[in-house]
Each structure stands twice: as structure tokens, then as C-alpha cells.
């Protein structure tokens, strides 16, 4: 249905405004954590296999990562190829956005074993030795940074949900300058995460980042087994329920001639 499609394209809180034809949707989020992830070697893998196998492989990864974002109540902004962008604290505001982002990153990293297993089980993978070799060892690289962002819905044709600001670019660089199989975070994310219980980190040291200079960076290494994890009752479900109710209260839009596009976009500077 049209409503289901809109709900999958835009954040729930933005859907009523999109339906009203609001052309000036823009909002600042002073405290959000942005996550970027990349599957190492995927571009080379894609160049050595059929388009159908590429799509099936992406479906495996996207399905698992989508479940993780839903479980941790963070927002999947967009995917481009094997790149996956997530926002925590935007558009769903929460004081624990860094903790939710950390939980999401760790869950994505832990899911790589399951992803490798499912990739190797694909029928089209069986006749491609190079693809199988990559699938058996594929790793993810993840980066996260916390700061302010501007969110908007822009575009006359194929309107999309966008995030703008230095926080987005810095988060992208946390990923691109990171290491396979590791989660790299900025000083800002690390310092805020220190106020939360349940997470362990390791100082990487000062690293020169393009356009930023030397930055003190950290690796998120795991969960503290002695700490209490986020409970369901701590999640801002009241916001989600209000948004869902608002969306359901709007009539379906049939034959309006308006077109909508994909989930969102970013412009990482690497």
C-alpha cells in the first residue's frame, strides 16, 4: 500500500508532513550518533560474479542488518552498494543515542559469522571459487561519530530523507580510516559512551584524518559482562507508538502523481 511504502521510505514522524506536501521539512538534532559500515572487498567481489549473486549477497547482509537496527531502535538512513548508514538519536530522539549506536555496531560485527554462513550457502556461490573464497573470510569495517546533524526531506521528484553536517562526514571518515573487523569511534563518541555502563574500548591513538587533522581515535571492543544492558522499557516506545498512530490516521494517497524515492542519502568525504 501507499502508506506502507511511505513508512519504509521516510521516518514515521516525517510521513504526515510529506503527505501534506510540506516543502520545507528541516530539523536540527544537537546530539546524534552516525554509523557507517563497509564490507571489505565487496567491490572486487562484485566485479567477479554475476549481477544476481551480487543482489542475493546484498539481500543477505541487508536483511540481517535491518533486523539489528530495528532491535536497537536506530534508523537506517541509506544503503549504497555494500555501504550502510545508520543514525541513532535522529529522527528518534533519545538521551542514550551513543549506547544504542554502540550496541548496533557490536551486533553488526557479531553477525558477520552468520552472514558468511548464509553467503556460502547461496546456490550461485558454489560455482565461483573466487567468490567463495571472499565470502568465507569477508569482514566488516565500522565507524561512528557523535555530534549535531541537520535532517531534511528534499527534492521535488523522488524526495529523500537527507542528513547533513560535519558529523556525517566525520563518521564516514571513522569508517574509511578504520580497520577490518573493528569498530572505530571518535573522541566525542568515546567520551559520551564512558558515561554509559556496559561497553569496553581501546585507545588507538592520534591518527591524521583528511580535513580534520590529528584526531584521537578509539576502538569499541565489546560489552562489559558485569554491566546491565539496555532494557526494552528504556526504549522510547511511546514516541514510536505516537508516530505510528499519526501515520495511520492519514488517508492513503492514490493516484496523486507524486513520486517518492529511496530511503535517504549522504555525501561522505573520504
mmCIF file of C-alpha atoms in Angstrom:
data_model
loop_
_atom_site.group_PDB
_atom_site.id
_atom_site.type_symbol
_atom_site.label_atom_id
_atom_site.label_comp_id
_atom_site.label_asym_id
_atom_site.label_seq_id
_atom_site.Cartn_x
_atom_site.Cartn_y
_atom_site.Cartn_z
ATOM 1 C CA UNK A 1 0.000 0.000 0.000
ATOM 2 C CA UNK A 2 0.983 3.645 -0.357
ATOM 3 C CA UNK A 3 1.192 4.155 3.404
ATOM 4 C CA UNK A 4 3.439 1.147 3.873
ATOM 5 C CA UNK A 5 5.716 2.403 1.114
ATOM 6 C CA UNK A 6 5.943 5.878 2.654
ATOM 7 C CA UNK A 7 6.594 4.361 6.057
ATOM 8 C CA UNK A 8 9.521 2.414 4.604
ATOM 9 C CA UNK A 9 10.964 5.440 2.809
ATOM 10 C CA UNK A 10 10.672 8.207 5.401
ATOM 11 C CA UNK A 11 10.977 8.361 9.187
ATOM 12 C CA UNK A 12 7.491 7.866 10.707
ATOM 13 C CA UNK A 13 7.433 11.382 12.192
ATOM 14 C CA UNK A 14 8.008 12.884 8.747
ATOM 15 C CA UNK A 15 5.310 10.957 6.864
ATOM 16 C CA UNK A 16 2.357 13.220 7.817
ATOM 17 C CA UNK A 17 4.314 16.279 6.658
ATOM 18 C CA UNK A 18 5.237 14.594 3.377
ATOM 19 C CA UNK A 19 1.575 13.745 2.810
ATOM 20 C CA UNK A 20 0.614 17.357 3.426
ATOM 21 C CA UNK A 21 3.062 18.415 0.723
ATOM 22 C CA UNK A 22 5.318 20.298 3.140
ATOM 23 C CA UNK A 23 8.275 21.550 1.078
ATOM 24 C CA UNK A 24 10.342 22.931 3.948
ATOM 25 C CA UNK A 25 10.991 19.937 6.187
ATOM 26 C CA UNK A 26 14.215 20.591 8.087
ATOM 27 C CA UNK A 27 15.213 19.939 11.676
ATOM 28 C CA UNK A 28 18.399 20.116 13.731
ATOM 29 C CA UNK A 29 19.429 17.328 16.073
ATOM 30 C CA UNK A 30 22.059 18.556 18.512
ATOM 31 C CA UNK A 31 23.076 15.111 19.714
ATOM 32 C CA UNK A 32 23.072 12.213 17.268
ATOM 33 C CA UNK A 33 25.451 9.361 16.548
ATOM 34 C CA UNK A 34 26.073 8.413 12.930
ATOM 35 C CA UNK A 35 27.332 4.972 11.910
ATOM 36 C CA UNK A 36 28.904 3.975 8.609
ATOM 37 C CA UNK A 37 29.812 0.426 7.690
ATOM 38 C CA UNK A 38 31.507 -1.141 4.706
ATOM 39 C CA UNK A 39 32.032 -4.765 3.701
ATOM 40 C CA UNK A 40 35.738 -5.108 2.959
ATOM 41 C CA UNK A 41 36.491 -6.297 -0.575
ATOM 42 C CA UNK A 42 32.877 -6.264 -1.744
ATOM 43 C CA UNK A 43 33.584 -4.128 -4.820
ATOM 44 C CA UNK A 44 36.167 -6.602 -6.102
ATOM 45 C CA UNK A 45 33.833 -9.494 -5.256
ATOM 46 C CA UNK A 46 31.017 -7.852 -7.223
ATOM 47 C CA UNK A 47 33.244 -7.448 -10.281
ATOM 48 C CA UNK A 48 33.940 -11.186 -10.362
ATOM 49 C CA UNK A 49 30.443 -12.621 -10.109
ATOM 50 C CA UNK A 50 27.030 -12.384 -11.728
ATOM 51 C CA UNK A 51 24.643 -9.499 -11.006
ATOM 52 C CA UNK A 52 22.187 -11.957 -9.478
ATOM 53 C CA UNK A 53 24.774 -13.204 -6.988
ATOM 54 C CA UNK A 54 25.637 -9.594 -6.074
ATOM 55 C CA UNK A 55 21.978 -8.850 -5.352
ATOM 56 C CA UNK A 56 21.496 -12.075 -3.381
ATOM 57 C CA UNK A 57 24.587 -11.293 -1.294
ATOM 58 C CA UNK A 58 23.369 -7.778 -0.537
ATOM 59 C CA UNK A 59 19.976 -9.185 0.423
ATOM 60 C CA UNK A 60 21.641 -11.484 2.945
ATOM 61 C CA UNK A 61 23.537 -8.593 4.549
ATOM 62 C CA UNK A 62 20.725 -6.047 4.402
ATOM 63 C CA UNK A 63 18.167 -8.415 5.929
ATOM 64 C CA UNK A 64 20.382 -9.171 8.916
ATOM 65 C CA UNK A 65 21.442 -5.557 9.428
ATOM 66 C CA UNK A 66 17.834 -4.345 9.083
ATOM 67 C CA UNK A 67 16.814 -6.671 11.919
ATOM 68 C CA UNK A 68 19.655 -5.323 14.062
ATOM 69 C CA UNK A 69 18.658 -1.689 13.507
ATOM 70 C CA UNK A 70 15.051 -2.477 14.383
ATOM 71 C CA UNK A 71 16.077 -4.337 17.536
ATOM 72 C CA UNK A 72 18.233 -1.428 18.741
ATOM 73 C CA UNK A 73 15.696 1.272 17.759
ATOM 74 C CA UNK A 74 18.077 3.135 15.460
ATOM 75 C CA UNK A 75 17.301 4.416 11.974
ATOM 76 C CA UNK A 76 18.649 3.021 8.712
ATOM 77 C CA UNK A 77 19.249 6.128 6.603
ATOM 78 C CA UNK A 78 20.503 4.585 3.390
ATOM 79 C CA UNK A 79 22.488 1.905 1.655
ATOM 80 C CA UNK A 80 24.738 2.435 -1.350
ATOM 81 C CA UNK A 81 26.181 -0.830 -2.578
ATOM 82 C CA UNK A 82 27.553 -2.558 0.492
ATOM 83 C CA UNK A 83 27.751 0.727 2.423
ATOM 84 C CA UNK A 84 25.208 1.040 5.245
ATOM 85 C CA UNK A 85 24.431 4.311 7.057
ATOM 86 C CA UNK A 86 22.605 4.428 10.396
ATOM 87 C CA UNK A 87 21.516 7.282 12.679
ATOM 88 C CA UNK A 88 20.955 6.968 16.410
ATOM 89 C CA UNK A 89 19.182 9.840 18.162
ATOM 90 C CA UNK A 90 17.846 11.048 14.821
ATOM 91 C CA UNK A 91 14.998 11.069 13.940
ATOM 92 C CA UNK A 92 14.110 9.178 17.128
ATOM 93 C CA UNK A 93 15.451 11.379 19.911
ATOM 94 C CA UNK A 94 16.955 9.597 22.897
ATOM 95 C CA UNK A 95 19.464 10.508 25.599
ATOM 96 C CA UNK A 96 21.123 7.132 25.053
ATOM 97 C CA UNK A 97 21.886 7.517 21.375
ATOM 98 C CA UNK A 98 25.583 6.656 21.799
ATOM 99 C CA UNK A 99 24.801 3.486 23.760
ATOM 100 C CA UNK A 100 22.270 2.387 21.148
ATOM 101 C CA UNK A 101 24.779 3.084 18.388
ATOM 102 C CA UNK A 102 27.429 1.070 20.224
ATOM 103 C CA UNK A 103 25.038 -1.844 20.668
ATOM 104 C CA UNK A 104 24.174 -1.699 16.978
ATOM 105 C CA UNK A 105 27.830 -1.710 15.902
ATOM 106 C CA UNK A 106 28.672 -4.653 18.134
ATOM 107 C CA UNK A 107 25.652 -6.607 16.907
ATOM 108 C CA UNK A 108 26.639 -5.958 13.269
ATOM 109 C CA UNK A 109 30.174 -7.134 13.943
ATOM 110 C CA UNK A 110 28.906 -10.251 15.729
ATOM 111 C CA UNK A 111 26.545 -11.005 12.836
ATOM 112 C CA UNK A 112 29.374 -11.446 10.351
ATOM 113 C CA UNK A 113 29.702 -15.144 11.167
ATOM 114 C CA UNK A 114 26.040 -15.677 10.309
ATOM 115 C CA UNK A 115 26.428 -13.580 7.149
ATOM 116 C CA UNK A 116 29.419 -15.619 5.975
ATOM 117 C CA UNK A 117 27.493 -18.823 6.579
ATOM 118 C CA UNK A 118 24.473 -17.629 4.583
ATOM 119 C CA UNK A 119 26.623 -16.292 1.747
ATOM 120 C CA UNK A 120 28.410 -19.616 1.379
ATOM 121 C CA UNK A 121 25.037 -21.383 1.238
ATOM 122 C CA UNK A 122 23.891 -19.411 -1.825
ATOM 123 C CA UNK A 123 23.498 -21.704 -4.828
ATOM 124 C CA UNK A 124 25.209 -19.305 -7.230
ATOM 125 C CA UNK A 125 28.210 -19.130 -4.908
ATOM 126 C CA UNK A 126 29.022 -22.812 -5.419
ATOM 127 C CA UNK A 127 30.421 -22.464 -8.955
ATOM 128 C CA UNK A 128 32.584 -19.409 -8.268
ATOM 129 C CA UNK A 129 35.788 -20.266 -6.419
ATOM 130 C CA UNK A 130 36.939 -16.637 -6.038
ATOM 131 C CA UNK A 131 33.562 -15.563 -4.695
ATOM 132 C CA UNK A 132 33.510 -18.448 -2.216
ATOM 133 C CA UNK A 133 36.998 -17.562 -1.003
ATOM 134 C CA UNK A 134 35.902 -13.976 -0.357
ATOM 135 C CA UNK A 135 32.625 -14.996 1.309
ATOM 136 C CA UNK A 136 34.424 -17.351 3.685
ATOM 137 C CA UNK A 137 36.608 -14.532 5.029
ATOM 138 C CA UNK A 138 34.625 -11.321 4.420
ATOM 139 C CA UNK A 139 34.818 -8.716 7.155
ATOM 140 C CA UNK A 140 33.056 -5.501 8.038
ATOM 141 C CA UNK A 141 34.629 -2.140 8.869
ATOM 142 C CA UNK A 142 32.557 0.205 11.054
ATOM 143 C CA UNK A 143 32.946 3.815 12.166
ATOM 144 C CA UNK A 144 30.877 6.075 14.406
ATOM 145 C CA UNK A 145 30.904 9.720 15.486
ATOM 146 C CA UNK A 146 28.613 11.863 17.634
ATOM 147 C CA UNK A 147 27.582 15.465 17.066
ATOM 148 C CA UNK A 148 24.882 17.663 15.580
ATOM 149 C CA UNK A 149 23.178 16.988 12.257
ATOM 150 C CA UNK A 150 20.512 18.626 10.128
ATOM 151 C CA UNK A 151 17.799 16.344 8.769
ATOM 152 C CA UNK A 152 15.550 17.226 5.875
ATOM 153 C CA UNK A 153 13.299 15.879 3.178
ATOM 154 C CA UNK A 154 14.342 17.484 -0.086
ATOM 155 C CA UNK A 155 13.641 17.052 -3.765
ATOM 156 C CA UNK A 156 10.658 17.777 -5.993
ATOM 157 C CA UNK A 157 10.965 14.465 -7.773
ATOM 158 C CA UNK A 158 11.935 11.390 -5.767
ATOM 159 C CA UNK A 159 12.104 13.286 -2.445
ATOM 160 C CA UNK A 160 14.505 11.742 0.005
ATOM 161 C CA UNK A 161 15.451 11.888 3.668
ATOM 162 C CA UNK A 162 18.869 13.522 3.985
ATOM 163 C CA UNK A 163 21.334 14.131 6.801
ATOM 164 C CA UNK A 164 23.816 16.997 6.547
ATOM 165 C CA UNK A 165 26.717 18.357 8.541
ATOM 166 C CA UNK A 166 30.288 17.788 9.619
ATOM 167 C CA UNK A 167 29.161 14.952 11.895
ATOM 168 C CA UNK A 168 28.153 12.909 8.849
ATOM 169 C CA UNK A 169 31.491 13.471 7.094
ATOM 170 C CA UNK A 170 33.475 12.708 10.250
ATOM 171 C CA UNK A 171 31.536 9.479 10.842
ATOM 172 C CA UNK A 172 32.284 8.456 7.266
ATOM 173 C CA UNK A 173 35.985 9.034 7.867
ATOM 174 C CA UNK A 174 35.848 6.974 11.061
ATOM 175 C CA UNK A 175 34.822 4.043 8.854
ATOM 176 C CA UNK A 176 37.114 4.678 5.873
ATOM 177 C CA UNK A 177 40.171 5.136 8.120
ATOM 178 C CA UNK A 178 39.288 2.190 10.298
ATOM 179 C CA UNK A 179 40.400 -1.438 10.295
ATOM 180 C CA UNK A 180 38.655 -4.588 9.024
ATOM 181 C CA UNK A 181 36.810 -6.411 11.769
ATOM 182 C CA UNK A 182 36.875 -3.416 14.101
ATOM 183 C CA UNK A 183 34.635 -0.543 15.212
ATOM 184 C CA UNK A 184 36.372 2.823 15.259
ATOM 185 C CA UNK A 185 34.944 5.811 17.093
ATOM 186 C CA UNK A 186 35.865 9.412 17.645
ATOM 187 C CA UNK A 187 36.828 11.050 20.910
ATOM 188 C CA UNK A 188 33.348 12.594 21.079
ATOM 189 C CA UNK A 189 31.609 9.215 20.880
ATOM 190 C CA UNK A 190 34.091 7.641 23.284
ATOM 191 C CA UNK A 191 33.686 10.334 25.934
ATOM 192 C CA UNK A 192 29.898 10.128 25.843
ATOM 193 C CA UNK A 193 29.993 6.340 25.901
ATOM 194 C CA UNK A 194 32.122 6.473 29.043
ATOM 195 C CA UNK A 195 29.097 7.848 30.883
ATOM 196 C CA UNK A 196 27.195 4.677 29.958
ATOM 197 C CA UNK A 197 27.730 1.305 31.571
ATOM 198 C CA UNK A 198 28.228 -1.804 29.515
ATOM 199 C CA UNK A 199 30.881 -1.008 26.893
ATOM 200 C CA UNK A 200 34.623 -1.508 26.587
ATOM 201 C CA UNK A 201 37.032 0.486 24.439
ATOM 202 C CA UNK A 202 40.687 0.654 23.489
ATOM 203 C CA UNK A 203 42.726 3.738 22.608
ATOM 204 C CA UNK A 204 44.041 3.565 19.051
ATOM 205 C CA UNK A 205 45.896 6.855 19.320
ATOM 206 C CA UNK A 206 46.283 10.000 17.232
ATOM 207 C CA UNK A 207 45.503 9.478 13.562
ATOM 208 C CA UNK A 208 45.697 12.084 10.801
ATOM 209 C CA UNK A 209 42.261 12.392 9.208
ATOM 210 C CA UNK A 210 41.780 14.257 5.929
ATOM 211 C CA UNK A 211 40.202 17.650 6.518
ATOM 212 C CA UNK A 212 40.321 17.187 10.310
ATOM 213 C CA UNK A 213 43.995 16.903 11.211
ATOM 214 C CA UNK A 214 45.112 14.686 14.082
ATOM 215 C CA UNK A 215 42.244 13.028 15.925
ATOM 216 C CA UNK A 216 42.374 10.818 18.997
ATOM 217 C CA UNK A 217 40.556 7.641 17.986
ATOM 218 C CA UNK A 218 39.324 4.584 19.841
ATOM 219 C CA UNK A 219 38.183 1.059 19.071
ATOM 220 C CA UNK A 220 34.944 -0.163 20.574
ATOM 221 C CA UNK A 221 35.958 -3.654 21.687
ATOM 222 C CA UNK A 222 32.915 -5.198 23.329
ATOM 223 C CA UNK A 223 30.380 -5.287 26.118
ATOM 224 C CA UNK A 224 31.183 -5.338 29.809
ATOM 225 C CA UNK A 225 29.744 -8.640 31.114
ATOM 226 C CA UNK A 226 29.228 -7.108 34.556
ATOM 227 C CA UNK A 227 27.070 -4.230 33.289
ATOM 228 C CA UNK A 228 23.349 -4.101 32.656
ATOM 229 C CA UNK A 229 22.263 -3.827 29.022
ATOM 230 C CA UNK A 230 19.532 -1.532 27.713
ATOM 231 C CA UNK A 231 16.148 -2.909 28.627
ATOM 232 C CA UNK A 232 13.054 -2.749 26.457
ATOM 233 C CA UNK A 233 11.407 -0.446 28.989
ATOM 234 C CA UNK A 234 14.173 2.123 28.458
ATOM 235 C CA UNK A 235 13.469 2.423 24.752
ATOM 236 C CA UNK A 236 11.381 5.411 23.672
ATOM 237 C CA UNK A 237 8.474 3.258 22.526
ATOM 238 C CA UNK A 238 5.972 5.974 23.383
ATOM 239 C CA UNK A 239 7.443 8.084 20.582
ATOM 240 C CA UNK A 240 7.266 5.176 18.156
ATOM 241 C CA UNK A 241 3.649 4.456 19.077
ATOM 242 C CA UNK A 242 2.679 8.128 18.659
ATOM 243 C CA UNK A 243 4.349 8.264 15.274
ATOM 244 C CA UNK A 244 2.654 5.072 14.116
ATOM 245 C CA UNK A 245 -0.723 6.371 15.232
ATOM 246 C CA UNK A 246 -0.135 9.647 13.400
ATOM 247 C CA UNK A 247 0.798 7.831 10.214
ATOM 248 C CA UNK A 248 -2.218 5.521 10.381
ATOM 249 C CA UNK A 249 -4.552 8.486 10.853
ATOM 250 C CA UNK A 250 -3.690 9.895 7.442
ATOM 251 C CA UNK A 251 -5.661 8.711 4.420
ATOM 252 C CA UNK A 252 -3.921 6.790 1.662
ATOM 253 C CA UNK A 253 -2.738 8.795 -1.297
ATOM 254 C CA UNK A 254 -3.855 7.157 -4.515
ATOM 255 C CA UNK A 255 -3.274 8.487 -7.995
ATOM 256 C CA UNK A 256 -1.750 11.726 -6.779
ATOM 257 C CA UNK A 257 1.010 11.597 -9.351
ATOM 258 C CA UNK A 258 3.607 12.358 -6.670
ATOM 259 C CA UNK A 259 6.664 10.173 -6.746
ATOM 260 C CA UNK A 260 8.863 9.167 -3.867
ATOM 261 C CA UNK A 261 12.389 7.853 -3.851
ATOM 262 C CA UNK A 262 14.787 5.794 -1.835
ATOM 263 C CA UNK A 263 15.462 5.911 1.876
ATOM 264 C CA UNK A 264 17.910 8.797 2.115
ATOM 265 C CA UNK A 265 21.344 9.965 1.177
ATOM 266 C CA UNK A 266 24.684 11.077 2.434
ATOM 267 C CA UNK A 267 27.739 12.648 0.897
ATOM 268 C CA UNK A 268 30.772 11.180 2.644
ATOM 269 C CA UNK A 269 34.086 12.945 2.100
ATOM 270 C CA UNK A 270 36.901 10.410 2.224
#
